Short mmCIF file of C-alpha atoms in Angstrom, two decimals:
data_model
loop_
_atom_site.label_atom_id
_atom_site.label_comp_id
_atom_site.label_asym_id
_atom_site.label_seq_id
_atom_site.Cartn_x
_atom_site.Cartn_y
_atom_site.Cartn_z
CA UNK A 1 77.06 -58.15 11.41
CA UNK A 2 75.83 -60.38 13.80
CA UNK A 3 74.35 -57.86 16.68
CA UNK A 4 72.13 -56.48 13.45
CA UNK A 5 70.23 -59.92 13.21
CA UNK A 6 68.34 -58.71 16.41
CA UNK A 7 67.18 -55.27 15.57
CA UNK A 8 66.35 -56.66 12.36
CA UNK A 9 64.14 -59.11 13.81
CA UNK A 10 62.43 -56.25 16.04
CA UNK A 11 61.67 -54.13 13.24
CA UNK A 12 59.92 -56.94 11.15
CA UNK A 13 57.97 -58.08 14.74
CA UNK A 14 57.31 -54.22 15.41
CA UNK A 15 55.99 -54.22 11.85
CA UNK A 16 54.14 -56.86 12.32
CA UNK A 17 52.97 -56.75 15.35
CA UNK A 18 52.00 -52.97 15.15
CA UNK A 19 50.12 -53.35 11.78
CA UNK A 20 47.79 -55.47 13.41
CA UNK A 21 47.36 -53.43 16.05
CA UNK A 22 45.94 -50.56 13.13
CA UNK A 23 43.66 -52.86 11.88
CA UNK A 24 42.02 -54.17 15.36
CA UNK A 25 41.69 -50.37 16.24
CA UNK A 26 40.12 -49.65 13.33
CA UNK A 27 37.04 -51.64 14.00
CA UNK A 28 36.75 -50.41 17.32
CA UNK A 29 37.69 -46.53 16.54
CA UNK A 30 36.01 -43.40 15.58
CA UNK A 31 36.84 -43.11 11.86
CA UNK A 32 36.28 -40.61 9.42
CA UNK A 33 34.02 -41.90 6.68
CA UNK A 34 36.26 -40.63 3.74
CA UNK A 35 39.03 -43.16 3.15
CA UNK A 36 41.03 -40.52 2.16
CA UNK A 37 41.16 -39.39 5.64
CA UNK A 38 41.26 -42.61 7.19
CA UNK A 39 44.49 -42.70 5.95
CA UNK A 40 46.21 -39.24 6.90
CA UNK A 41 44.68 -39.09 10.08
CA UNK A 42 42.98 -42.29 11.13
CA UNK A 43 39.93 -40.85 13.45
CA UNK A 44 39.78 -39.39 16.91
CA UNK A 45 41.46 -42.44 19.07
CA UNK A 46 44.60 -40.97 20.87
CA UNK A 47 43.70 -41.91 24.74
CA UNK A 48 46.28 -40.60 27.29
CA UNK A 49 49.14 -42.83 26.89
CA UNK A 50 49.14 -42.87 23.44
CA UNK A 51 49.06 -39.32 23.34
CA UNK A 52 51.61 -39.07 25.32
CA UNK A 53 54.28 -41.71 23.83
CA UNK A 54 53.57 -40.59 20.63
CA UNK A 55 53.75 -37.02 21.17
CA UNK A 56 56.80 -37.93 23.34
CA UNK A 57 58.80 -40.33 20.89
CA UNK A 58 57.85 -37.93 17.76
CA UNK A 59 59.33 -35.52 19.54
CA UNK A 60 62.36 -37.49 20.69
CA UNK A 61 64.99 -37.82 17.40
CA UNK A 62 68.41 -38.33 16.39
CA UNK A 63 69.01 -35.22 17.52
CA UNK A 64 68.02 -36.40 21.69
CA UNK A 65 69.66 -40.12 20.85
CA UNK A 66 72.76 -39.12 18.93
CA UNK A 67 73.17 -35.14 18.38
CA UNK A 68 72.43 -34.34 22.21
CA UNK A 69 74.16 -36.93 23.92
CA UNK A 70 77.49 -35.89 21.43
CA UNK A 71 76.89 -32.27 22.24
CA UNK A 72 76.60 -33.30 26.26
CA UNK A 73 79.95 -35.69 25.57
CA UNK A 74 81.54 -32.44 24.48
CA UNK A 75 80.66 -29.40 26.91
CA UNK A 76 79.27 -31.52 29.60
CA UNK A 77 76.59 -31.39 32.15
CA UNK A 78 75.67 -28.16 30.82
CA UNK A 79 74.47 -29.00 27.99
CA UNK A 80 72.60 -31.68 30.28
CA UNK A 81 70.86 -28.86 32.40
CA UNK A 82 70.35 -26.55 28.39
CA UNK A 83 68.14 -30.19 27.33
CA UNK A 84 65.76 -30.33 30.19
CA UNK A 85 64.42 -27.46 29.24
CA UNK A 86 62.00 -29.03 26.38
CA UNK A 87 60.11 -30.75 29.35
CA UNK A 88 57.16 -28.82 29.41
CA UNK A 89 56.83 -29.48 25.90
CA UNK A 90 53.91 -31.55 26.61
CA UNK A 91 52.20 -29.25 29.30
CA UNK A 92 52.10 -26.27 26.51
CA UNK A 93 51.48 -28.38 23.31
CA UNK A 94 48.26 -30.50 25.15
CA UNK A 95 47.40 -27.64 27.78
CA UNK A 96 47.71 -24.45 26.15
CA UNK A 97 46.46 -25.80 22.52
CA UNK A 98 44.96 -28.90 22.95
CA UNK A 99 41.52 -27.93 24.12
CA UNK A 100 40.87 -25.48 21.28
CA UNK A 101 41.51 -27.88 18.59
CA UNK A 102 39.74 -30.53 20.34
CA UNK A 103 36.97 -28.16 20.49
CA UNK A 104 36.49 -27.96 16.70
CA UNK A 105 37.53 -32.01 15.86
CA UNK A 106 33.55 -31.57 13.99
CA UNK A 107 35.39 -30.01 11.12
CA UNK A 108 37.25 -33.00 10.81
CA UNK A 109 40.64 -31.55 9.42
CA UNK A 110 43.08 -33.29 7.94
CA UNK A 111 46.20 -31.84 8.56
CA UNK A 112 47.75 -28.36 10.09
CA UNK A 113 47.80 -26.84 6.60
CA UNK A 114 44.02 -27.33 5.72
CA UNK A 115 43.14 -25.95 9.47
CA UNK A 116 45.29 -22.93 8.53
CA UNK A 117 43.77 -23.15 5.52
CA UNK A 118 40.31 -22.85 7.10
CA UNK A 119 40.75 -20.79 9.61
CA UNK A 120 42.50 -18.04 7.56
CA UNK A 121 41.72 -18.09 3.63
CA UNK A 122 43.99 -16.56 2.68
CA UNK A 123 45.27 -17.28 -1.20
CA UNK A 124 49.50 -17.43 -0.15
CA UNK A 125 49.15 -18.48 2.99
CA UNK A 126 48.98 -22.19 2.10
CA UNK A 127 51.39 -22.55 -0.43
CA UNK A 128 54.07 -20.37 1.75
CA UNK A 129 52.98 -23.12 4.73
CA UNK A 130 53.58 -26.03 2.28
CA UNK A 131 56.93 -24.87 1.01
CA UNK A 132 58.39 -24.29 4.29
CA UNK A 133 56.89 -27.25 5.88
CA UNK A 134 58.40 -30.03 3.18
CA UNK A 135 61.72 -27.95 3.03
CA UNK A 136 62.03 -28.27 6.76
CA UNK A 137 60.88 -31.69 7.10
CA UNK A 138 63.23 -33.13 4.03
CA UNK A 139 66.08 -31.23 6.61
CA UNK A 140 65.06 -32.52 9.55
CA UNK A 141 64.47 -36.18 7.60
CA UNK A 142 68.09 -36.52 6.15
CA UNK A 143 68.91 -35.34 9.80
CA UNK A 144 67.62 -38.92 11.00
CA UNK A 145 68.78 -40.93 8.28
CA UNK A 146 72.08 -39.55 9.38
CA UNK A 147 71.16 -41.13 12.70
CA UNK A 148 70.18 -44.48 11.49
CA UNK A 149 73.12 -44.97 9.82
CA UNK A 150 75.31 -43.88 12.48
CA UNK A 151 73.77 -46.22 14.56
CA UNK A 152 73.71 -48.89 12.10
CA UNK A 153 77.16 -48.53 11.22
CA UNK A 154 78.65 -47.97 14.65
CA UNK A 155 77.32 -51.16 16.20
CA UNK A 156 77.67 -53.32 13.43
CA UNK A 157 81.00 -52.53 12.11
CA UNK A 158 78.91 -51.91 9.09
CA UNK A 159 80.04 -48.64 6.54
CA UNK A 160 78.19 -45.95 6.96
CA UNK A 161 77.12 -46.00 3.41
CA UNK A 162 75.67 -49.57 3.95
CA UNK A 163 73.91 -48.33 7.29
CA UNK A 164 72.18 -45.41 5.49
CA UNK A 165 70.55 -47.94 3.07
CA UNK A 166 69.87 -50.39 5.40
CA UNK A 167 67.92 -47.50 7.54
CA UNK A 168 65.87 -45.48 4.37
CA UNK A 169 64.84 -48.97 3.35
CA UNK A 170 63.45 -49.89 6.67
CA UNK A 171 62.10 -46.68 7.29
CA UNK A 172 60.18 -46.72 3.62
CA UNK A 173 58.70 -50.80 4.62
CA UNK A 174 57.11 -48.93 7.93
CA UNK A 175 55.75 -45.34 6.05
CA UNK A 176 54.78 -47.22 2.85
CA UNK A 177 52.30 -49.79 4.40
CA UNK A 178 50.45 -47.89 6.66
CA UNK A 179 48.44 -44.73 6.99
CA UNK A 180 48.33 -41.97 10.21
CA UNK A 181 46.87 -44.44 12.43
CA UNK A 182 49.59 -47.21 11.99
CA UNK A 183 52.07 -44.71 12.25
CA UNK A 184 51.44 -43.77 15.88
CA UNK A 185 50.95 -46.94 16.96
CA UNK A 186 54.18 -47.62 16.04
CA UNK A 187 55.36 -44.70 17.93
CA UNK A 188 53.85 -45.82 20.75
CA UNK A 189 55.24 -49.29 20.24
CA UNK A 190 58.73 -47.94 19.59
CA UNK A 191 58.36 -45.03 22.63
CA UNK A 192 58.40 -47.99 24.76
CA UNK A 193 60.83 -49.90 23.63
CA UNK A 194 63.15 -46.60 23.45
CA UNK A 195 62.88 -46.16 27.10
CA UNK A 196 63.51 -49.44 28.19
CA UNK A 197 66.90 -49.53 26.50
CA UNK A 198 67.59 -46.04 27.58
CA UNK A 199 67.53 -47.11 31.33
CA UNK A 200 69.46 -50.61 30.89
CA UNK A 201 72.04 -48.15 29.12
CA UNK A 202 72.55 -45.89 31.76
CA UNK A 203 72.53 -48.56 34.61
CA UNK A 204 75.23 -50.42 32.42
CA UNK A 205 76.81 -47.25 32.40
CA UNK A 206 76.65 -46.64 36.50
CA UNK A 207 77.78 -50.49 36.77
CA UNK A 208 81.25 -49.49 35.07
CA UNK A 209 82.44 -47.51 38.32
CA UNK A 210 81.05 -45.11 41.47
CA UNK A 211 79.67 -41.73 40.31
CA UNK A 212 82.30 -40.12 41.75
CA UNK A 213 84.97 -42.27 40.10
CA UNK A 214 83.06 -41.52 36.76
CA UNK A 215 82.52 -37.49 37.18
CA UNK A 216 86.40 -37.32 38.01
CA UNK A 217 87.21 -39.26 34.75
CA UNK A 218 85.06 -36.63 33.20
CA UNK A 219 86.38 -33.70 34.79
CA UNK A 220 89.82 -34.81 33.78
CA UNK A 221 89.49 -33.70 30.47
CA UNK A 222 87.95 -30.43 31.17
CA UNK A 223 86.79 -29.10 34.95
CA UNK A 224 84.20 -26.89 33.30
CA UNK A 225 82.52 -30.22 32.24
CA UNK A 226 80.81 -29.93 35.32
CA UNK A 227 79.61 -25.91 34.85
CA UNK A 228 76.10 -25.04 33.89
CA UNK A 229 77.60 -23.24 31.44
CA UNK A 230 79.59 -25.54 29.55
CA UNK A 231 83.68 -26.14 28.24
CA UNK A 232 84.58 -22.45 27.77
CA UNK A 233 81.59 -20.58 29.03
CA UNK A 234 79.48 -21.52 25.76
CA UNK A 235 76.29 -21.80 27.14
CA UNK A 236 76.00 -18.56 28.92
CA UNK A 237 72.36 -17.12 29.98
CA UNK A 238 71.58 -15.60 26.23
CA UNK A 239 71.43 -19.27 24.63
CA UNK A 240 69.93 -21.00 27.57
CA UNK A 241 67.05 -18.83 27.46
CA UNK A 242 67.22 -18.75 23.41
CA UNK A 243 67.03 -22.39 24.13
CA UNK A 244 64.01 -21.83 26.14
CA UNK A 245 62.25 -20.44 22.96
CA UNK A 246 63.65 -22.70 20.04
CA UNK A 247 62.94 -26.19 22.32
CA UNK A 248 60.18 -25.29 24.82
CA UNK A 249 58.10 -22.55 24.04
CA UNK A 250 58.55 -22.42 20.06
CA UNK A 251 57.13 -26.59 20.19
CA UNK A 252 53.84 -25.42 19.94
CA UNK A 253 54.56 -24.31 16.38
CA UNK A 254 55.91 -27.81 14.89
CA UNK A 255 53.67 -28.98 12.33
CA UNK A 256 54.14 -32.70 13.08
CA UNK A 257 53.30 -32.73 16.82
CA UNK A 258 50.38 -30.69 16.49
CA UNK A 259 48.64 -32.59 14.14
CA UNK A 260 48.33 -35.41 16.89
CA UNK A 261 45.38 -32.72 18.46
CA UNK A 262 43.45 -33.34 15.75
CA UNK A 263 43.20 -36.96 16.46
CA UNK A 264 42.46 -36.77 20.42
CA UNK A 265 39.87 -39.02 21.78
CA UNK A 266 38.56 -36.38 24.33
CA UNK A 267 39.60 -33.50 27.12
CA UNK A 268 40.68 -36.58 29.65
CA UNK A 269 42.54 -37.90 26.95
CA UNK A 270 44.76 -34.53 27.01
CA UNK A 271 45.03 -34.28 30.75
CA UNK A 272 46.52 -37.80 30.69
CA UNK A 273 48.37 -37.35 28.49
CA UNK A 274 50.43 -33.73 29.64
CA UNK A 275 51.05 -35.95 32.94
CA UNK A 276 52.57 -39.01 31.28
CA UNK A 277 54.08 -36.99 28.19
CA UNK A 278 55.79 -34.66 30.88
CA UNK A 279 56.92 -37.91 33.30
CA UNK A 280 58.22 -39.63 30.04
CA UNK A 281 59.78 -36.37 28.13
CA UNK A 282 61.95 -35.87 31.41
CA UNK A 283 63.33 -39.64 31.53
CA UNK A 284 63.74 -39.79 27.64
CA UNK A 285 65.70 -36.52 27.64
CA UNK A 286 68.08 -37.19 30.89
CA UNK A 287 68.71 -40.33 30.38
CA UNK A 288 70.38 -40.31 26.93
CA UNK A 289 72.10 -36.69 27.89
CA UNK A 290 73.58 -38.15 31.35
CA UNK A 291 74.98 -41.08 29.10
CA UNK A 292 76.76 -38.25 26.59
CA UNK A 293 78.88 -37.52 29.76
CA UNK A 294 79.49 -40.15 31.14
CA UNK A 295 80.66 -41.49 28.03
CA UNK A 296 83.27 -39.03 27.91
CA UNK A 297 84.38 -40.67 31.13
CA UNK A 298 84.77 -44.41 29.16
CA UNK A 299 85.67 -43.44 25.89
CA UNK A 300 87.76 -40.02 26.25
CA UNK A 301 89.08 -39.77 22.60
CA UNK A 302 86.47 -39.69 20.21
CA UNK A 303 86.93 -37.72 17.31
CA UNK A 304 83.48 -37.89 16.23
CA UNK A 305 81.08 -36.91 19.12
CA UNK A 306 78.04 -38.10 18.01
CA UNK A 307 79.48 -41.80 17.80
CA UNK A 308 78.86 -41.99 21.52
CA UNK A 309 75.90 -43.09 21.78
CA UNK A 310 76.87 -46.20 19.32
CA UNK A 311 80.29 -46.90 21.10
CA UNK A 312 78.30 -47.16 24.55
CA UNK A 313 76.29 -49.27 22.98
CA UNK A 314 78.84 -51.92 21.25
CA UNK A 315 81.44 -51.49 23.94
CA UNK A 316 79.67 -52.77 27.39
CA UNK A 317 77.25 -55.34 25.75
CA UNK A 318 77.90 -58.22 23.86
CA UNK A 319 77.43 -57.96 20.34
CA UNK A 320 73.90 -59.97 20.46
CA UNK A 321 72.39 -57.95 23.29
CA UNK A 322 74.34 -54.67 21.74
CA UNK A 323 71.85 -55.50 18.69
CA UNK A 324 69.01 -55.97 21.07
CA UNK A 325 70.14 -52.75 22.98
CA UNK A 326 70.00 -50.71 19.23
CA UNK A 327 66.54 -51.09 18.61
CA UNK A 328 66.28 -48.48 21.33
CA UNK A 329 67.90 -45.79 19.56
CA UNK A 330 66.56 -47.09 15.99
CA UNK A 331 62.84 -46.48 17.53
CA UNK A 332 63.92 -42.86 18.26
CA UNK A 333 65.27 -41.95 15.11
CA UNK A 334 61.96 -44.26 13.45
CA UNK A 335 59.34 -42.45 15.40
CA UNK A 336 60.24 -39.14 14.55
CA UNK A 337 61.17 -39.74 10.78
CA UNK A 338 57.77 -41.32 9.55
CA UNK A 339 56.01 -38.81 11.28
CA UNK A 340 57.82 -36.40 9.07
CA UNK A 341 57.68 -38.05 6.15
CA UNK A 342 54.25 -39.02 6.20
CA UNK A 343 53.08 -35.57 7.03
CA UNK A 344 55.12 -33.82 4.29
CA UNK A 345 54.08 -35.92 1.95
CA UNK A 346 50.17 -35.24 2.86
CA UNK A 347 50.65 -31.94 2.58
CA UNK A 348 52.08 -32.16 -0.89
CA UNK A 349 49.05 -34.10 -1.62
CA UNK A 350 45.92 -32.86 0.43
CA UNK A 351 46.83 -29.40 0.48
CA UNK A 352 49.16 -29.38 -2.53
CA UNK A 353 46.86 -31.07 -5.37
CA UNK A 354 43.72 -31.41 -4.28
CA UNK A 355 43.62 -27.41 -4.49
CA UNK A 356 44.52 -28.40 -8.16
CA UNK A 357 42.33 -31.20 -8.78
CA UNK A 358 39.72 -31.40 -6.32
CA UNK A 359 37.74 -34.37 -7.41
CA UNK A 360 40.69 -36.66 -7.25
CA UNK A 361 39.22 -39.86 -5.76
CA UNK A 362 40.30 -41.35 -2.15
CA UNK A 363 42.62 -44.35 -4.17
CA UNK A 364 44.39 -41.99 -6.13
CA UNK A 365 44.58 -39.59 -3.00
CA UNK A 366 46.76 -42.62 -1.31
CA UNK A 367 48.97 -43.63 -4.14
CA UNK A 368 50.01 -39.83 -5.16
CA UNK A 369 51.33 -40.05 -0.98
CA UNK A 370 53.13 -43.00 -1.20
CA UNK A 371 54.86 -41.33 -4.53
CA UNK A 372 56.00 -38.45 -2.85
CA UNK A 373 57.02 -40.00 -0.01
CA UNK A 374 59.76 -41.88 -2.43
CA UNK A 375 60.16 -39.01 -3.61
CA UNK A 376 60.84 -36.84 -0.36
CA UNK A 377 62.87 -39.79 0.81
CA UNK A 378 65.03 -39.99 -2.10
CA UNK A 379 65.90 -36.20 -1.87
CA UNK A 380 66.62 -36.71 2.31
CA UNK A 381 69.31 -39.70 0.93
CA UNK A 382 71.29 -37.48 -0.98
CA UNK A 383 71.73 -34.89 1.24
CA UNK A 384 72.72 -37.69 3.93
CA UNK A 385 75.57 -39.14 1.68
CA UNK A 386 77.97 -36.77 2.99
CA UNK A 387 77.00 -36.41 7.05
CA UNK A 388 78.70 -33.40 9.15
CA UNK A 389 80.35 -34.55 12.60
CA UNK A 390 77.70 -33.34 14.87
CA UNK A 391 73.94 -33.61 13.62
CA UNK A 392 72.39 -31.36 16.24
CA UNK A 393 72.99 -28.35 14.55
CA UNK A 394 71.03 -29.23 11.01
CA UNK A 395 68.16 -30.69 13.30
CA UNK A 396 67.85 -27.05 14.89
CA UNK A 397 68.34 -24.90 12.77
CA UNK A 398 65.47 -26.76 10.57
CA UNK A 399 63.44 -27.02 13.87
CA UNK A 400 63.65 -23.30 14.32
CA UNK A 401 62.59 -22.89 10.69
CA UNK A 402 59.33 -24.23 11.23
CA UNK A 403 58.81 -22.11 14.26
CA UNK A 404 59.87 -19.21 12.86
CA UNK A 405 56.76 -19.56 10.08
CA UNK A 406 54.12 -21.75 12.07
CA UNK A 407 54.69 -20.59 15.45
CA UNK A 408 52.66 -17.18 15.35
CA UNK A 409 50.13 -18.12 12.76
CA UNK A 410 48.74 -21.04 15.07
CA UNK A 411 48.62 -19.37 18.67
CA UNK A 412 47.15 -15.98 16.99
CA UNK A 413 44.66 -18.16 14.71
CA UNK A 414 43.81 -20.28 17.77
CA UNK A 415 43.43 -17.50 20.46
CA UNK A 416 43.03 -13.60 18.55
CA UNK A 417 39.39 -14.27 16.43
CA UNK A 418 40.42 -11.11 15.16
CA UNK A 419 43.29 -11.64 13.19
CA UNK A 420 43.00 -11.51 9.19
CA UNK A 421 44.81 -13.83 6.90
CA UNK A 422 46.83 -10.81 6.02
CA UNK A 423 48.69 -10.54 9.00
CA UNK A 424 49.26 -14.17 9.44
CA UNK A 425 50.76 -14.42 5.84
CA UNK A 426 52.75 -11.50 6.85
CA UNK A 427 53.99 -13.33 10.01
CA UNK A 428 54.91 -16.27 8.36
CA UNK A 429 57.01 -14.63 5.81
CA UNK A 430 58.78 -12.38 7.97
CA UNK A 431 59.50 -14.78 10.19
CA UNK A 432 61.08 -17.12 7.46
CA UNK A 433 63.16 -14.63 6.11
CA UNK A 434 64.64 -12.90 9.09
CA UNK A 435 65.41 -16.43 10.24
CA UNK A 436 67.51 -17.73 7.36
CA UNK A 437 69.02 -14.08 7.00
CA UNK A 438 70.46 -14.62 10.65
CA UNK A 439 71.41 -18.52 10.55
CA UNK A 440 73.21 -17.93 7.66
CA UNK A 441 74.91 -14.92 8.08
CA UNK A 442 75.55 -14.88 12.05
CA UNK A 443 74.17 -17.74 13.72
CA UNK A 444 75.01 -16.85 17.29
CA UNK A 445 75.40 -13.29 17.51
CA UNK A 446 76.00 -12.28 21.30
CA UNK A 447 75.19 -16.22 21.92
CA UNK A 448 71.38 -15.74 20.95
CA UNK A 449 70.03 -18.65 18.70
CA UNK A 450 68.30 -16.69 15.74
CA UNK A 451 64.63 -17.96 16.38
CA UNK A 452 64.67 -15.25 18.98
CA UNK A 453 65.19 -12.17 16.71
CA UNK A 454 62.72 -14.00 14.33
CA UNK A 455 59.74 -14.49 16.35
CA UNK A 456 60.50 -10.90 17.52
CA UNK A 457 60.15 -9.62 13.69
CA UNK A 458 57.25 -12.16 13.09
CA UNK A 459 54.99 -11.20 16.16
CA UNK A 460 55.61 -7.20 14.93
CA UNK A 461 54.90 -7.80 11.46
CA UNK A 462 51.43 -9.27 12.51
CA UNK A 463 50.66 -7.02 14.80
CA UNK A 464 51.68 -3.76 12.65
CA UNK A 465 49.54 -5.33 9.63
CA UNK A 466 46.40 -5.77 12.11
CA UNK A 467 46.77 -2.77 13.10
CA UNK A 468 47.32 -1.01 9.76
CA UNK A 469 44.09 -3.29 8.19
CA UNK A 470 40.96 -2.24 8.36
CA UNK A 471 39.14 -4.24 10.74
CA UNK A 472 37.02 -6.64 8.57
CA UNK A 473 34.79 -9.97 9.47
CA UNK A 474 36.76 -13.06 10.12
CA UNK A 475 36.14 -16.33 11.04
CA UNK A 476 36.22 -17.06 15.10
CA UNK A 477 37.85 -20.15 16.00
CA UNK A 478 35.55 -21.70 18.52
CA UNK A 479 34.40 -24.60 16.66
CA UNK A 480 32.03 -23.19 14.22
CA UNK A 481 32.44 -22.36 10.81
#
């Protein structure tokens, strides 16, 4: 218990500290004039670095901190090699899509839904978008809790039940008292903090012996630790570059990193921020994979992979500085999970209700959020109760879920002024279904993750509708409406 007074003083003083940090920026920042949308999106005032950090450490989970260095503990430098592909994740989400929502910030959306929303009008289209997007999120949310506790419990000594209220209750204190705005700055807070303790980590880890002395502890317990293709061949080309689509390329359909474009200061602001996102996505994601391995070198007999991140973490510090060391971890699995749960709860709301009641004042806007974010939470508890041994698995298969029905939609709304609400609806669906048909029936058939069959269907199903439509007027996406 005693390493958890630390990290709980850091998350009161990141509270803190990071709350005023909203409220200076908000006298000083471009704000909407609806307080409605103060709250869900806060204005345009993402510079570079804050771009980047947040884009980076939303991105950055308890799948990177705890899924992915249990998954490199197990099959080894491989799966080291299969990680670094989601580098360019900044590059395509800033570069490729950044300037065309930057170019229509006068609109002034709210959130990815209402763009969609916009750009489309289509009747389903939103609805089908808010199902998937709070179904995937509530995943991907229990996912982290999962996480927290883990980490919680693992460094503390702590159960694992007692962890996992510890974390939701933190997690609500930092979503509940603070809109969009607040939220990022914590990220960017928390992305720092997160890579500071990743590199005392691994030079704690490096201090325990030479390289060599560590890769040949590794390679005792299996030589193919050191393949490119994992223990057992299991990363073989067809999942490497399935990988390439579900981490890399398939990004610039995930709801809650895109709606950081519609808060972008200006163009510089993007350009910064693809060079630091892409300098800080490489450290965050080889850093924390390197220590999976190594681990395996120090603590050979784990039964439960993903506890390696929390046994490197108790075993070579002292138990004070061990609960110094944790807030790194804790401000992955943070910055990712009110992200989520702030955005799935806006969409319940903003695109959800309001349809329903549109006069619904700015006040009671707020309040129906912060409801279903207890609610959402309370839903992402349950399913946590019972965790599986290795997390990474949930966290993509919801990840590819929200690809598989945002993915097409978005680059073919953003770039194709052509292309009717029709054939996005029928994109999305297609997608969604042929991607649950194949992760639950035959996840890895021939070793190809199922978001590559499913984009396949999706990107024919639009493009067989558009053809088969009749060409009719539809809104251009240039910035005018």
């Amino acid at each position: 218990m005693t390493n958890l007074i630390p990290v709980l003083i850091y998350l009161v003083l990141s509270l803190v500290i990071t709350r005023w940090w909203s409220s200076r920026q908000a006298d000083v920042g471009q704000l909407h004039q609806d307080k409605a949308k103060r709250f869900f999106i806060g204005g345009f005032f993402l510079n570079g670095p804050m771009l980047a950090l947040t884009l980076v450490a939303t991105y950055t989970s308890a799948s990177s901190f705890i899924g992915g260095p249990g998954a490199a503990y197990q099959m080894g430098l491989g799966w080291v090699w299969l990680a670094l592909i989601q580098v360019p994740v900044a590059i395509l989400t800033l570069g490729v899509l950044g300037p065309k929502f930057l170019a229509m910030r006068s609109a002034e959306h709210t959130t990815l839904i209402e763009w969609l929303d916009s750009r489309y009008q289509h009747p389903w289209l939103s609805s089908l978008a808010i199902v998937s997007l709070v179904m995937g999120f509530i995943a991907m949310i229990a996912v982290q809790f999962i996480g927290g506790a883990r980490l919680f419990s693992g460094v503390s000594g702590i159960s694992y039940e007692i962890g996992l209220g510890l974390f939701v209750l933190t997690v609500l204190g930092y979503t509940l008292t603070g809109g969009f705005r607040a939220v990022v700055l914590t990220d960017v807070l928390q992305g720092g903090v997160m890579l500071a303790g990743l590199i005392l980590l691994f030079g704690s880890i490096l201090s325990q012996g030479t390289l060599p002395e560590l890769m040949e502890k590794v390679t005792a317990y299996s030589p193919q630790m050191l393949s490119p293709h994992g223990v057992n061949d299991y990363l073989g080309w067809p999942m490497m570059l399935s990988f390439w689509v579900l981490i890399c390329f398939g990004t610039m359909g995930l709801p809650h990193t895109l709606v950081r474009l519609l808060a972008v200061k200006d163009s510089r602001s993007l350009m910064r921020g693809m060079v630091w996102g892409t300098i800080i996505c490489f450290l965050m994601t080889l850093l924390p994979h390197l220590c999976g391995v190594f681990g395996r070198a120090l603590y050979p007999e784990l039964t439960v992979p993903d506890e390696i991140m929390p046994r490197l973490i108790s075993g070579l510090f002292h138990p004070f500085w061990a609960g110094v060391l944790l807030a790194a971890p804790i401000a992955a699995v943070m910055s990712s999970v009110d992200s989520m749960l702030l955005q799935s709860a806006v969409s319940l709301i903003r695109d959800g209700v309001m349809k329903q009641y549109p006069r619904l004042s700015a006040t009671r806007q707020i309040k129906l959020t912060r409801v279903a974010m207890l609610l959402i939470t309370v839903l992402a508890t349950y399913w946590a109760i019972e965790p599986p041994e290795m997390i990474v698995w949930i966290n993509l298969a919801a990840f590819g879920a929200l690809q598989a029905v945002f993915l097409w939609p978005i680059i073919a709304g953003v770039f194709w002024k052509n292309i009717s609400g029709n054939s996005a609806f029928g994109a999305m669906g297609a997608g969604l279904i042929s991607y649950l048909v194949f992760q639950l029936n035959a996840p890895l058939v021939w070793k190809i993750h199922p978001i590559v069959p499913a984009l396949t269907i999706s990107l024919l199903v639009m493009l067989l509708i558009h053809a088969l439509s009749p060409q009719a007027n539809v809104k251009a996406l240039d910035g005018e409406s």
